Amino acid sequence: MSKIQEILKAIESGKKKMMKTLVEEALAEGCQPIDILNQGMIQAMSIVGEKFKANEIYVPEMLVAARAMKEGVELLKPHLAGGQTAVLGKFIVGTVEGDLHDIGKNLVAMMVESAGYAVIDLGVDVSAEKFIEAIKANPDCNLVGLSALLTTTMPSLKQSVAAIIEAGLKDQVKIMVGGAPITQEFADQIGADAFAADAASAAAIAKAFVA
Ligand code: B1M
């Protein structure tokens, strides 16, 4: 089994403690950090999602897999992030109200940071009011990102975008949205400036906004 496969299996079965050794070994063997992330870690989470959907595993297993994934991402972070000093602007990001999924949002924050933004991460379950407060408190913020992973929190995403627009903040910030159930069409419908399908696209879009 390749080292990337071992990482996938370790995340799938929630083996957080094995992550340090496995990631170090994979890097030492010459595996590219981006391949470890995409082919190992993200792939593991989609298998976990499929198994959950098929009732083969339940929330506790999903949770331990998520913990192992987070540990892995932390270990990979120094190898993925470019370490560029912030010059392009300030990015405020959060997962919308009612939604506790943060792995994808954290990856987006990391990639946008390495693209040259200072990042303020508001965390998960972020209300529209909290987004607005944070934007107002940071007049140098030029990009806000809202993540939603559940079909049931898509309305919350829509409400937050509407609230940001109603608060008159569209002159200050561009709004980027993303997350597994979000589409370009939905982003257009709710008045967001951009939809990003993944963290790398989010970073490219963030760069393009200030080009
Ligand atoms: Co949940 N969960 N979960 N979960 N979970 C999903 C999302 C689900 C698809 C699983 C399934 O049924 N197959 C399903 C949603 C179904 C639906 O809505 N149609 C689901 C469910 C149902 C639930 C609960 C309701 C389960 C329950 O309690 N019965 C519950 C809800 C809790 C809540 O939020 N209120 C729940 C709970 C959890 C855990 C807490 C156990 C855990 C999250 C832990 C954590 O995040 N700290 C969890 C997990 C791990 C998952 C899966 C397995 C993995 C999510 C993940 O991290 N993916 C997920 C299944 C799946 O995704 N296949 C599932 C990896 C990550 C890198 O991808 O988050 O998509 P992703 O992010 C990508 C892109 O989407 C994009 O870029 C990222 C990187 O490339 N992106 C953005 C994301 N945000 C962006 C923002 C942007 C731009 C791009 O701009 C701002």
PDB file of C-alpha atoms and ligand atoms in Angstrom:
ATOM      1  CA  MET A   1       0.000   0.000   0.000  1.00  0.00           C
ATOM      2  CA  SER A   2       1.349   3.460  -0.870  1.00  0.00           C
ATOM      3  CA  LYS A   3       1.944   5.959   1.909  1.00  0.00           C
ATOM      4  CA  ILE A   4      -0.904   8.124   0.592  1.00  0.00           C
ATOM      5  CA  GLN A   5      -3.218   5.099   0.758  1.00  0.00           C
ATOM      6  CA  GLU A   6      -2.064   4.492   4.336  1.00  0.00           C
ATOM      7  CA  ILE A   7      -2.952   8.098   5.180  1.00  0.00           C
ATOM      8  CA  LEU A   8      -6.368   7.658   3.559  1.00  0.00           C
ATOM      9  CA  LYS A   9      -7.032   4.493   5.571  1.00  0.00           C
ATOM     10  CA  ALA A  10      -5.785   6.081   8.814  1.00  0.00           C
ATOM     11  CA  ILE A  11      -8.157   9.038   8.391  1.00  0.00           C
ATOM     12  CA  GLU A  12     -11.042   6.815   7.379  1.00  0.00           C
ATOM     13  CA  SER A  13     -10.638   4.831  10.582  1.00  0.00           C
ATOM     14  CA  GLY A  14      -9.967   7.905  12.725  1.00  0.00           C
ATOM     15  CA  LYS A  15      -6.357   7.076  13.665  1.00  0.00           C
ATOM     16  CA  LYS A  16      -5.335  10.588  14.683  1.00  0.00           C
ATOM     17  CA  LYS A  17      -2.219   9.459  16.552  1.00  0.00           C
ATOM     18  CA  MET A  18      -0.787   7.804  13.439  1.00  0.00           C
ATOM     19  CA  MET A  19      -0.972  10.974  11.368  1.00  0.00           C
ATOM     20  CA  LYS A  20       2.342  12.515  12.435  1.00  0.00           C
ATOM     21  CA  THR A  21       4.399   9.467  11.512  1.00  0.00           C
ATOM     22  CA  LEU A  22       2.501   8.809   8.295  1.00  0.00           C
ATOM     23  CA  VAL A  23       2.661  12.398   7.020  1.00  0.00           C
ATOM     24  CA  GLU A  24       6.363  12.652   7.889  1.00  0.00           C
ATOM     25  CA  GLU A  25       7.057   9.347   6.126  1.00  0.00           C
ATOM     26  CA  ALA A  26       5.065  10.365   3.042  1.00  0.00           C
ATOM     27  CA  LEU A  27       6.946  13.662   2.772  1.00  0.00           C
ATOM     28  CA  ALA A  28      10.281  11.892   3.306  1.00  0.00           C
ATOM     29  CA  GLU A  29       9.370   9.484   0.484  1.00  0.00           C
ATOM     30  CA  GLY A  30       8.886  12.485  -1.805  1.00  0.00           C
ATOM     31  CA  CYS A  31       5.078  12.590  -1.958  1.00  0.00           C
ATOM     32  CA  GLN A  32       3.821  16.037  -2.925  1.00  0.00           C
ATOM     33  CA  PRO A  33       1.906  17.782  -0.099  1.00  0.00           C
ATOM     34  CA  ILE A  34      -0.958  18.641  -2.468  1.00  0.00           C
ATOM     35  CA  ASP A  35      -1.276  14.955  -3.458  1.00  0.00           C
ATOM     36  CA  ILE A  36      -1.289  13.895   0.194  1.00  0.00           C
ATOM     37  CA  LEU A  37      -4.106  16.398   0.748  1.00  0.00           C
ATOM     38  CA  ASN A  38      -6.205  15.615  -2.327  1.00  0.00           C
ATOM     39  CA  GLN A  39      -5.619  11.910  -2.913  1.00  0.00           C
ATOM     40  CA  GLY A  40      -5.231  10.936   0.744  1.00  0.00           C
ATOM     41  CA  MET A  41      -7.042  13.250   3.111  1.00  0.00           C
ATOM     42  CA  ILE A  42      -9.901  14.753   1.081  1.00  0.00           C
ATOM     43  CA  GLN A  43     -10.536  11.417  -0.604  1.00  0.00           C
ATOM     44  CA  ALA A  44     -10.787   9.777   2.839  1.00  0.00           C
ATOM     45  CA  MET A  45     -13.488  12.247   3.879  1.00  0.00           C
ATOM     46  CA  SER A  46     -15.538  11.537   0.794  1.00  0.00           C
ATOM     47  CA  ILE A  47     -15.373   7.796   1.516  1.00  0.00           C
ATOM     48  CA  VAL A  48     -16.440   8.542   5.090  1.00  0.00           C
ATOM     49  CA  GLY A  49     -19.341  10.617   3.709  1.00  0.00           C
ATOM     50  CA  GLU A  50     -20.428   7.782   1.412  1.00  0.00           C
ATOM     51  CA  LYS A  51     -20.293   5.255   4.254  1.00  0.00           C
ATOM     52  CA  PHE A  52     -22.338   7.587   6.460  1.00  0.00           C
ATOM     53  CA  LYS A  53     -24.913   7.993   3.720  1.00  0.00           C
ATOM     54  CA  ALA A  54     -25.136   4.206   3.361  1.00  0.00           C
ATOM     55  CA  ASN A  55     -25.590   3.831   7.152  1.00  0.00           C
ATOM     56  CA  GLU A  56     -22.358   1.856   7.369  1.00  0.00           C
ATOM     57  CA  ILE A  57     -20.943   4.319   9.897  1.00  0.00           C
ATOM     58  CA  TYR A  58     -22.505   6.931  12.199  1.00  0.00           C
ATOM     59  CA  VAL A  59     -21.737  10.420  13.549  1.00  0.00           C
ATOM     60  CA  PRO A  60     -19.077   9.286  16.095  1.00  0.00           C
ATOM     61  CA  GLU A  61     -17.034   7.602  13.336  1.00  0.00           C
ATOM     62  CA  MET A  62     -17.441  10.693  11.151  1.00  0.00           C
ATOM     63  CA  LEU A  63     -16.221  12.813  14.039  1.00  0.00           C
ATOM     64  CA  VAL A  64     -13.071  10.774  14.733  1.00  0.00           C
ATOM     65  CA  ALA A  65     -12.269  10.766  11.013  1.00  0.00           C
ATOM     66  CA  ALA A  66     -12.643  14.563  11.013  1.00  0.00           C
ATOM     67  CA  ARG A  67     -10.246  14.809  13.991  1.00  0.00           C
ATOM     68  CA  ALA A  68      -7.648  12.708  12.203  1.00  0.00           C
ATOM     69  CA  MET A  69      -8.086  14.825   9.066  1.00  0.00           C
ATOM     70  CA  LYS A  70      -7.631  18.050  11.038  1.00  0.00           C
ATOM     71  CA  GLU A  71      -4.445  16.708  12.607  1.00  0.00           C
ATOM     72  CA  GLY A  72      -3.174  15.756   9.144  1.00  0.00           C
ATOM     73  CA  VAL A  73      -3.968  19.180   7.683  1.00  0.00           C
ATOM     74  CA  GLU A  74      -2.152  20.892  10.569  1.00  0.00           C
ATOM     75  CA  LEU A  75       0.930  18.773   9.838  1.00  0.00           C
ATOM     76  CA  LEU A  76       0.750  19.537   6.115  1.00  0.00           C
ATOM     77  CA  LYS A  77       0.040  23.243   6.560  1.00  0.00           C
ATOM     78  CA  PRO A  78       3.687  24.427   6.616  1.00  0.00           C
ATOM     79  CA  HIS A  79       4.290  22.464   3.408  1.00  0.00           C
ATOM     80  CA  LEU A  80       1.202  23.732   1.603  1.00  0.00           C
ATOM     81  CA  ALA A  81       1.071  27.380   2.576  1.00  0.00           C
ATOM     82  CA  GLY A  82       3.369  29.678   0.628  1.00  0.00           C
ATOM     83  CA  GLY A  83       4.115  31.875   3.628  1.00  0.00           C
ATOM     84  CA  GLN A  84       3.500  35.058   1.640  1.00  0.00           C
ATOM     85  CA  THR A  85       3.071  38.196   3.736  1.00  0.00           C
ATOM     86  CA  ALA A  86      -0.410  39.642   3.500  1.00  0.00           C
ATOM     87  CA  VAL A  87      -0.654  42.345   0.872  1.00  0.00           C
ATOM     88  CA  LEU A  88      -3.787  41.671  -1.128  1.00  0.00           C
ATOM     89  CA  GLY A  89      -6.285  42.487   1.583  1.00  0.00           C
ATOM     90  CA  LYS A  90      -8.193  40.986   4.458  1.00  0.00           C
ATOM     91  CA  PHE A  91     -10.432  37.912   4.242  1.00  0.00           C
ATOM     92  CA  ILE A  92     -13.131  37.266   6.823  1.00  0.00           C
ATOM     93  CA  VAL A  93     -14.390  33.709   6.673  1.00  0.00           C
ATOM     94  CA  GLY A  94     -16.799  31.496   8.560  1.00  0.00           C
ATOM     95  CA  THR A  95     -19.210  28.588   8.363  1.00  0.00           C
ATOM     96  CA  VAL A  96     -22.779  29.830   8.447  1.00  0.00           C
ATOM     97  CA  GLU A  97     -25.234  29.620  11.322  1.00  0.00           C
ATOM     98  CA  GLY A  98     -26.436  26.112  12.146  1.00  0.00           C
ATOM     99  CA  ASP A  99     -23.490  24.450  10.437  1.00  0.00           C
ATOM    100  CA  LEU A 100     -20.566  22.912  12.319  1.00  0.00           C
ATOM    101  CA  HIS A 101     -18.466  21.640   9.405  1.00  0.00           C
ATOM    102  CA  ASP A 102     -15.138  23.422   9.303  1.00  0.00           C
ATOM    103  CA  ILE A 103     -12.550  21.283   7.503  1.00  0.00           C
ATOM    104  CA  GLY A 104     -13.267  22.708   4.046  1.00  0.00           C
ATOM    105  CA  LYS A 105     -13.563  26.240   5.426  1.00  0.00           C
ATOM    106  CA  ASN A 106     -10.196  25.832   7.183  1.00  0.00           C
ATOM    107  CA  LEU A 107      -8.584  24.694   3.925  1.00  0.00           C
ATOM    108  CA  VAL A 108     -10.054  27.704   2.122  1.00  0.00           C
ATOM    109  CA  ALA A 109      -8.734  30.023   4.869  1.00  0.00           C
ATOM    110  CA  MET A 110      -5.281  28.441   4.589  1.00  0.00           C
ATOM    111  CA  MET A 111      -5.095  28.706   0.782  1.00  0.00           C
ATOM    112  CA  VAL A 112      -6.433  32.271   0.664  1.00  0.00           C
ATOM    113  CA  GLU A 113      -3.911  33.212   3.353  1.00  0.00           C
ATOM    114  CA  SER A 114      -1.101  31.731   1.313  1.00  0.00           C
ATOM    115  CA  ALA A 115      -2.395  33.675  -1.708  1.00  0.00           C
ATOM    116  CA  GLY A 116      -1.584  36.860   0.208  1.00  0.00           C
ATOM    117  CA  TYR A 117      -4.559  37.793   2.395  1.00  0.00           C
ATOM    118  CA  ALA A 118      -4.668  38.360   6.131  1.00  0.00           C
ATOM    119  CA  VAL A 119      -7.369  36.044   7.443  1.00  0.00           C
ATOM    120  CA  ILE A 120      -9.887  36.448  10.230  1.00  0.00           C
ATOM    121  CA  ASP A 121     -11.589  33.122  10.828  1.00  0.00           C
ATOM    122  CA  LEU A 122     -14.901  33.504  12.671  1.00  0.00           C
ATOM    123  CA  GLY A 123     -15.242  29.735  13.094  1.00  0.00           C
ATOM    124  CA  VAL A 124     -18.440  27.756  12.727  1.00  0.00           C
ATOM    125  CA  ASP A 125     -22.128  28.490  13.380  1.00  0.00           C
ATOM    126  CA  VAL A 126     -21.589  32.142  12.492  1.00  0.00           C
ATOM    127  CA  SER A 127     -24.705  34.326  12.428  1.00  0.00           C
ATOM    128  CA  ALA A 128     -25.322  37.039   9.829  1.00  0.00           C
ATOM    129  CA  GLU A 129     -24.914  39.626  12.611  1.00  0.00           C
ATOM    130  CA  LYS A 130     -21.474  38.258  13.471  1.00  0.00           C
ATOM    131  CA  PHE A 131     -20.330  38.487   9.841  1.00  0.00           C
ATOM    132  CA  ILE A 132     -21.606  42.066   9.644  1.00  0.00           C
ATOM    133  CA  GLU A 133     -20.019  43.080  12.962  1.00  0.00           C
ATOM    134  CA  ALA A 134     -16.669  41.653  11.859  1.00  0.00           C
ATOM    135  CA  ILE A 135     -16.771  43.387   8.458  1.00  0.00           C
ATOM    136  CA  LYS A 136     -17.638  46.719  10.093  1.00  0.00           C
ATOM    137  CA  ALA A 137     -14.886  46.278  12.684  1.00  0.00           C
ATOM    138  CA  ASN A 138     -12.359  45.682   9.889  1.00  0.00           C
ATOM    139  CA  PRO A 139     -12.632  48.495   7.336  1.00  0.00           C
ATOM    140  CA  ASP A 140      -9.658  46.995   5.488  1.00  0.00           C
ATOM    141  CA  CYS A 141     -11.556  43.746   4.893  1.00  0.00           C
ATOM    142  CA  ASN A 142     -12.210  43.439   1.158  1.00  0.00           C
ATOM    143  CA  LEU A 143     -13.362  39.815   0.912  1.00  0.00           C
ATOM    144  CA  VAL A 144     -15.791  37.774   2.961  1.00  0.00           C
ATOM    145  CA  GLY A 145     -16.237  34.016   2.624  1.00  0.00           C
ATOM    146  CA  LEU A 146     -19.217  31.966   3.725  1.00  0.00           C
ATOM    147  CA  SER A 147     -19.122  28.195   3.831  1.00  0.00           C
ATOM    148  CA  ALA A 148     -22.084  25.788   4.109  1.00  0.00           C
ATOM    149  CA  LEU A 149     -21.939  21.997   4.004  1.00  0.00           C
ATOM    150  CA  LEU A 150     -25.563  21.106   4.600  1.00  0.00           C
ATOM    151  CA  THR A 151     -28.539  21.548   2.311  1.00  0.00           C
ATOM    152  CA  THR A 152     -30.376  22.624   5.474  1.00  0.00           C
ATOM    153  CA  THR A 153     -27.966  25.525   6.039  1.00  0.00           C
ATOM    154  CA  MET A 154     -28.167  26.861   2.478  1.00  0.00           C
ATOM    155  CA  PRO A 155     -31.027  29.185   3.569  1.00  0.00           C
ATOM    156  CA  SER A 156     -28.775  30.458   6.343  1.00  0.00           C
ATOM    157  CA  LEU A 157     -26.076  31.216   3.760  1.00  0.00           C
ATOM    158  CA  LYS A 158     -28.644  33.027   1.629  1.00  0.00           C
ATOM    159  CA  GLN A 159     -29.854  35.082   4.631  1.00  0.00           C
ATOM    160  CA  SER A 160     -26.310  36.043   5.607  1.00  0.00           C
ATOM    161  CA  VAL A 161     -25.477  37.211   2.084  1.00  0.00           C
ATOM    162  CA  ALA A 162     -28.742  39.203   1.956  1.00  0.00           C
ATOM    163  CA  ALA A 163     -27.971  40.762   5.352  1.00  0.00           C
ATOM    164  CA  ILE A 164     -24.463  41.786   4.261  1.00  0.00           C
ATOM    165  CA  ILE A 165     -25.909  43.405   1.129  1.00  0.00           C
ATOM    166  CA  GLU A 166     -28.730  45.092   3.107  1.00  0.00           C
ATOM    167  CA  ALA A 167     -26.187  46.457   5.593  1.00  0.00           C
ATOM    168  CA  GLY A 168     -24.671  48.363   2.657  1.00  0.00           C
ATOM    169  CA  LEU A 169     -21.369  46.508   2.851  1.00  0.00           C
ATOM    170  CA  LYS A 170     -21.162  45.438  -0.792  1.00  0.00           C
ATOM    171  CA  ASP A 171     -19.131  48.570  -1.593  1.00  0.00           C
ATOM    172  CA  GLN A 172     -16.527  47.393   0.894  1.00  0.00           C
ATOM    173  CA  VAL A 173     -16.393  43.632   0.345  1.00  0.00           C
ATOM    174  CA  LYS A 174     -16.737  41.009  -2.336  1.00  0.00           C
ATOM    175  CA  ILE A 175     -18.676  37.955  -1.195  1.00  0.00           C
ATOM    176  CA  MET A 176     -17.433  34.444  -1.940  1.00  0.00           C
ATOM    177  CA  VAL A 177     -19.466  31.337  -1.122  1.00  0.00           C
ATOM    178  CA  GLY A 178     -18.739  27.630  -1.212  1.00  0.00           C
ATOM    179  CA  GLY A 179     -19.285  24.212   0.301  1.00  0.00           C
ATOM    180  CA  ALA A 180     -20.397  20.833  -1.031  1.00  0.00           C
ATOM    181  CA  PRO A 181     -24.082  21.662  -1.770  1.00  0.00           C
ATOM    182  CA  ILE A 182     -23.366  25.147  -3.179  1.00  0.00           C
ATOM    183  CA  THR A 183     -23.364  25.734  -6.923  1.00  0.00           C
ATOM    184  CA  GLN A 184     -22.560  28.636  -9.213  1.00  0.00           C
ATOM    185  CA  GLU A 185     -26.266  28.929  -9.958  1.00  0.00           C
ATOM    186  CA  PHE A 186     -27.146  29.223  -6.262  1.00  0.00           C
ATOM    187  CA  ALA A 187     -24.369  31.762  -5.746  1.00  0.00           C
ATOM    188  CA  ASP A 188     -25.750  33.853  -8.621  1.00  0.00           C
ATOM    189  CA  GLN A 189     -29.306  33.585  -7.283  1.00  0.00           C
ATOM    190  CA  ILE A 190     -28.374  34.889  -3.836  1.00  0.00           C
ATOM    191  CA  GLY A 191     -26.208  37.744  -5.115  1.00  0.00           C
ATOM    192  CA  ALA A 192     -22.754  36.471  -4.155  1.00  0.00           C
ATOM    193  CA  ASP A 193     -19.829  37.778  -6.198  1.00  0.00           C
ATOM    194  CA  ALA A 194     -18.186  34.388  -6.543  1.00  0.00           C
ATOM    195  CA  PHE A 195     -18.552  30.676  -6.030  1.00  0.00           C
ATOM    196  CA  ALA A 196     -15.510  28.484  -5.475  1.00  0.00           C
ATOM    197  CA  ALA A 197     -15.723  24.721  -5.775  1.00  0.00           C
ATOM    198  CA  ASP A 198     -12.562  24.058  -3.781  1.00  0.00           C
ATOM    199  CA  ALA A 199      -9.843  25.741  -1.753  1.00  0.00           C
ATOM    200  CA  ALA A 200      -7.446  26.182  -4.683  1.00  0.00           C
ATOM    201  CA  SER A 201     -10.169  27.902  -6.763  1.00  0.00           C
ATOM    202  CA  ALA A 202     -11.055  30.077  -3.762  1.00  0.00           C
ATOM    203  CA  ALA A 203      -7.438  31.279  -3.601  1.00  0.00           C
ATOM    204  CA  ALA A 204      -7.338  31.931  -7.359  1.00  0.00           C
ATOM    205  CA  ILE A 205     -10.590  33.930  -7.193  1.00  0.00           C
ATOM    206  CA  ALA A 206      -9.367  35.886  -4.170  1.00  0.00           C
ATOM    207  CA  LYS A 207      -6.231  36.839  -6.130  1.00  0.00           C
ATOM    208  CA  ALA A 208      -8.221  37.730  -9.252  1.00  0.00           C
ATOM    209  CA  PHE A 209     -10.420  40.148  -7.263  1.00  0.00           C
ATOM    210  CA  VAL A 210      -7.456  42.432  -6.645  1.00  0.00           C
ATOM    211  CA  ALA A 211      -5.605  41.879  -9.922  1.00  0.00           C
TER     212      ALA A 211
HETATM  213 CO1  B1M B   1     -21.504  15.918   8.275  1.00  0.00          CO
HETATM  214  N1  B1M B   1     -22.588  15.806   6.682  1.00  0.00           N
HETATM  215  N2  B1M B   1     -23.088  16.103   9.385  1.00  0.00           N
HETATM  216  N3  B1M B   1     -20.278  15.896   9.786  1.00  0.00           N
HETATM  217  N4  B1M B   1     -20.159  15.435   7.050  1.00  0.00           N
HETATM  218  C1  B1M B   1     -21.907  15.769   5.399  1.00  0.00           C
HETATM  219  C2  B1M B   1     -21.733  17.181   4.850  1.00  0.00           C
HETATM  220  C3  B1M B   1     -22.868  14.863   4.518  1.00  0.00           C
HETATM  221  C4  B1M B   1     -22.790  15.165   3.014  1.00  0.00           C
HETATM  222  C5  B1M B   1     -22.606  13.374   4.818  1.00  0.00           C
HETATM  223  C6  B1M B   1     -23.497  12.461   3.986  1.00  0.00           C
HETATM  224  O1  B1M B   1     -24.671  12.301   4.289  1.00  0.00           O
HETATM  225  N5  B1M B   1     -22.984  11.856   2.944  1.00  0.00           N
HETATM  226  C7  B1M B   1     -24.267  15.223   5.160  1.00  0.00           C
HETATM  227  C8  B1M B   1     -25.002  16.413   4.536  1.00  0.00           C
HETATM  228  C9  B1M B   1     -26.165  15.981   3.687  1.00  0.00           C
HETATM  229  C10 B1M B   1     -26.900  17.140   3.140  1.00  0.00           C
HETATM  230  O2  B1M B   1     -26.970  18.199   3.689  1.00  0.00           O
HETATM  231  N6  B1M B   1     -27.490  16.905   2.004  1.00  0.00           N
HETATM  232  C11 B1M B   1     -23.872  15.491   6.611  1.00  0.00           C
HETATM  233  C12 B1M B   1     -24.768  15.434   7.705  1.00  0.00           C
HETATM  234  C13 B1M B   1     -26.176  14.956   7.384  1.00  0.00           C
HETATM  235  C14 B1M B   1     -24.394  15.792   9.020  1.00  0.00           C
HETATM  236  C15 B1M B   1     -25.286  15.816  10.277  1.00  0.00           C
HETATM  237  C16 B1M B   1     -26.685  16.407  10.071  1.00  0.00           C
HETATM  238  C17 B1M B   1     -25.315  14.361  10.806  1.00  0.00           C
HETATM  239  C18 B1M B   1     -26.214  14.145  11.998  1.00  0.00           C
HETATM  240  O3  B1M B   1     -26.023  14.703  13.039  1.00  0.00           O
HETATM  241  N7  B1M B   1     -27.194  13.299  11.779  1.00  0.00           N
HETATM  242  C19 B1M B   1     -24.440  16.671  11.246  1.00  0.00           C
HETATM  243  C20 B1M B   1     -24.753  18.175  11.151  1.00  0.00           C
HETATM  244  C21 B1M B   1     -24.039  18.976  12.216  1.00  0.00           C
HETATM  245  C22 B1M B   1     -24.139  20.462  11.929  1.00  0.00           C
HETATM  246  O4  B1M B   1     -23.339  20.989  11.187  1.00  0.00           O
HETATM  247  N8  B1M B   1     -25.136  21.119  12.503  1.00  0.00           N
HETATM  248  C23 B1M B   1     -23.068  16.398  10.733  1.00  0.00           C
HETATM  249  C24 B1M B   1     -21.928  16.394  11.533  1.00  0.00           C
HETATM  250  C25 B1M B   1     -20.659  16.118  11.101  1.00  0.00           C
HETATM  251  C26 B1M B   1     -19.432  16.004  12.027  1.00  0.00           C
HETATM  252  C27 B1M B   1     -19.450  17.030  13.157  1.00  0.00           C
HETATM  253  C28 B1M B   1     -19.448  14.606  12.637  1.00  0.00           C
HETATM  254  C29 B1M B   1     -18.259  16.101  11.006  1.00  0.00           C
HETATM  255  C30 B1M B   1     -17.701  17.541  10.825  1.00  0.00           C
HETATM  256  C31 B1M B   1     -16.467  17.803  11.633  1.00  0.00           C
HETATM  257  C32 B1M B   1     -15.822  19.103  11.263  1.00  0.00           C
HETATM  258  O5  B1M B   1     -15.978  19.649  10.185  1.00  0.00           O
HETATM  259  N9  B1M B   1     -15.060  19.597  12.218  1.00  0.00           N
HETATM  260  C33 B1M B   1     -18.933  15.730   9.685  1.00  0.00           C
HETATM  261  C34 B1M B   1     -18.230  15.337   8.523  1.00  0.00           C
HETATM  262  C35 B1M B   1     -16.746  15.095   8.691  1.00  0.00           C
HETATM  263  C36 B1M B   1     -18.859  15.192   7.256  1.00  0.00           C
HETATM  264  C37 B1M B   1     -18.244  14.691   5.929  1.00  0.00           C
HETATM  265  C38 B1M B   1     -18.041  13.190   6.054  1.00  0.00           C
HETATM  266  C39 B1M B   1     -16.936  15.316   5.510  1.00  0.00           C
HETATM  267  C40 B1M B   1     -16.940  16.843   5.412  1.00  0.00           C
HETATM  268  C41 B1M B   1     -15.535  17.296   5.085  1.00  0.00           C
HETATM  269  O6  B1M B   1     -14.826  17.727   5.961  1.00  0.00           O
HETATM  270  N10 B1M B   1     -15.121  17.105   3.815  1.00  0.00           N
HETATM  271  C42 B1M B   1     -19.367  15.096   4.893  1.00  0.00           C
HETATM  272  C43 B1M B   1     -19.436  14.189   3.692  1.00  0.00           C
HETATM  273  C44 B1M B   1     -18.682  14.721   2.500  1.00  0.00           C
HETATM  274  O7  B1M B   1     -18.304  15.882   2.431  1.00  0.00           O
HETATM  275  N11 B1M B   1     -18.513  13.910   1.524  1.00  0.00           N
HETATM  276  C45 B1M B   1     -20.540  15.310   5.770  1.00  0.00           C
HETATM  277  C46 B1M B   1     -13.756  17.386   3.376  1.00  0.00           C
HETATM  278  C47 B1M B   1     -13.615  18.857   2.997  1.00  0.00           C
HETATM  279  C48 B1M B   1     -12.211  19.145   2.531  1.00  0.00           C
HETATM  280  O8  B1M B   1     -14.503  19.104   1.919  1.00  0.00           O
HETATM  281  O9  B1M B   1     -16.034  20.476   3.362  1.00  0.00           O
HETATM  282  O10 B1M B   1     -16.658  19.911   0.958  1.00  0.00           O
HETATM  283  P1  B1M B   1     -15.617  20.236   1.973  1.00  0.00           P
HETATM  284  O11 B1M B   1     -14.848  21.556   1.494  1.00  0.00           O
HETATM  285  C49 B1M B   1     -14.357  21.736   0.194  1.00  0.00           C
HETATM  286  C50 B1M B   1     -15.338  22.388  -0.771  1.00  0.00           C
HETATM  287  O12 B1M B   1     -16.696  22.157  -0.457  1.00  0.00           O
HETATM  288  C51 B1M B   1     -14.956  23.824  -0.781  1.00  0.00           C
HETATM  289  O13 B1M B   1     -13.556  23.783  -0.581  1.00  0.00           O
HETATM  290  C52 B1M B   1     -13.237  22.766   0.353  1.00  0.00           C
HETATM  291  C53 B1M B   1     -11.829  22.257   0.116  1.00  0.00           C
HETATM  292  O14 B1M B   1     -11.622  21.846  -1.205  1.00  0.00           O
HETATM  293  N12 B1M B   1     -15.488  24.761   0.204  1.00  0.00           N
HETATM  294  C54 B1M B   1     -15.472  26.099  -0.060  1.00  0.00           C
HETATM  295  C55 B1M B   1     -15.970  24.582   1.448  1.00  0.00           C
HETATM  296  N13 B1M B   1     -16.282  25.762   2.001  1.00  0.00           N
HETATM  297  C56 B1M B   1     -15.975  26.713   1.097  1.00  0.00           C
HETATM  298  C57 B1M B   1     -16.075  28.103   1.161  1.00  0.00           C
HETATM  299  C58 B1M B   1     -15.665  28.837   0.052  1.00  0.00           C
HETATM  300  C59 B1M B   1     -15.182  28.213  -1.097  1.00  0.00           C
HETATM  301  C60 B1M B   1     -15.077  26.841  -1.170  1.00  0.00           C
HETATM  302  O15 B1M B   1     -15.706  30.176  -0.001  1.00  0.00           O
HETATM  303  C61 B1M B   1     -15.914  30.894   1.186  1.00  0.00           C
END
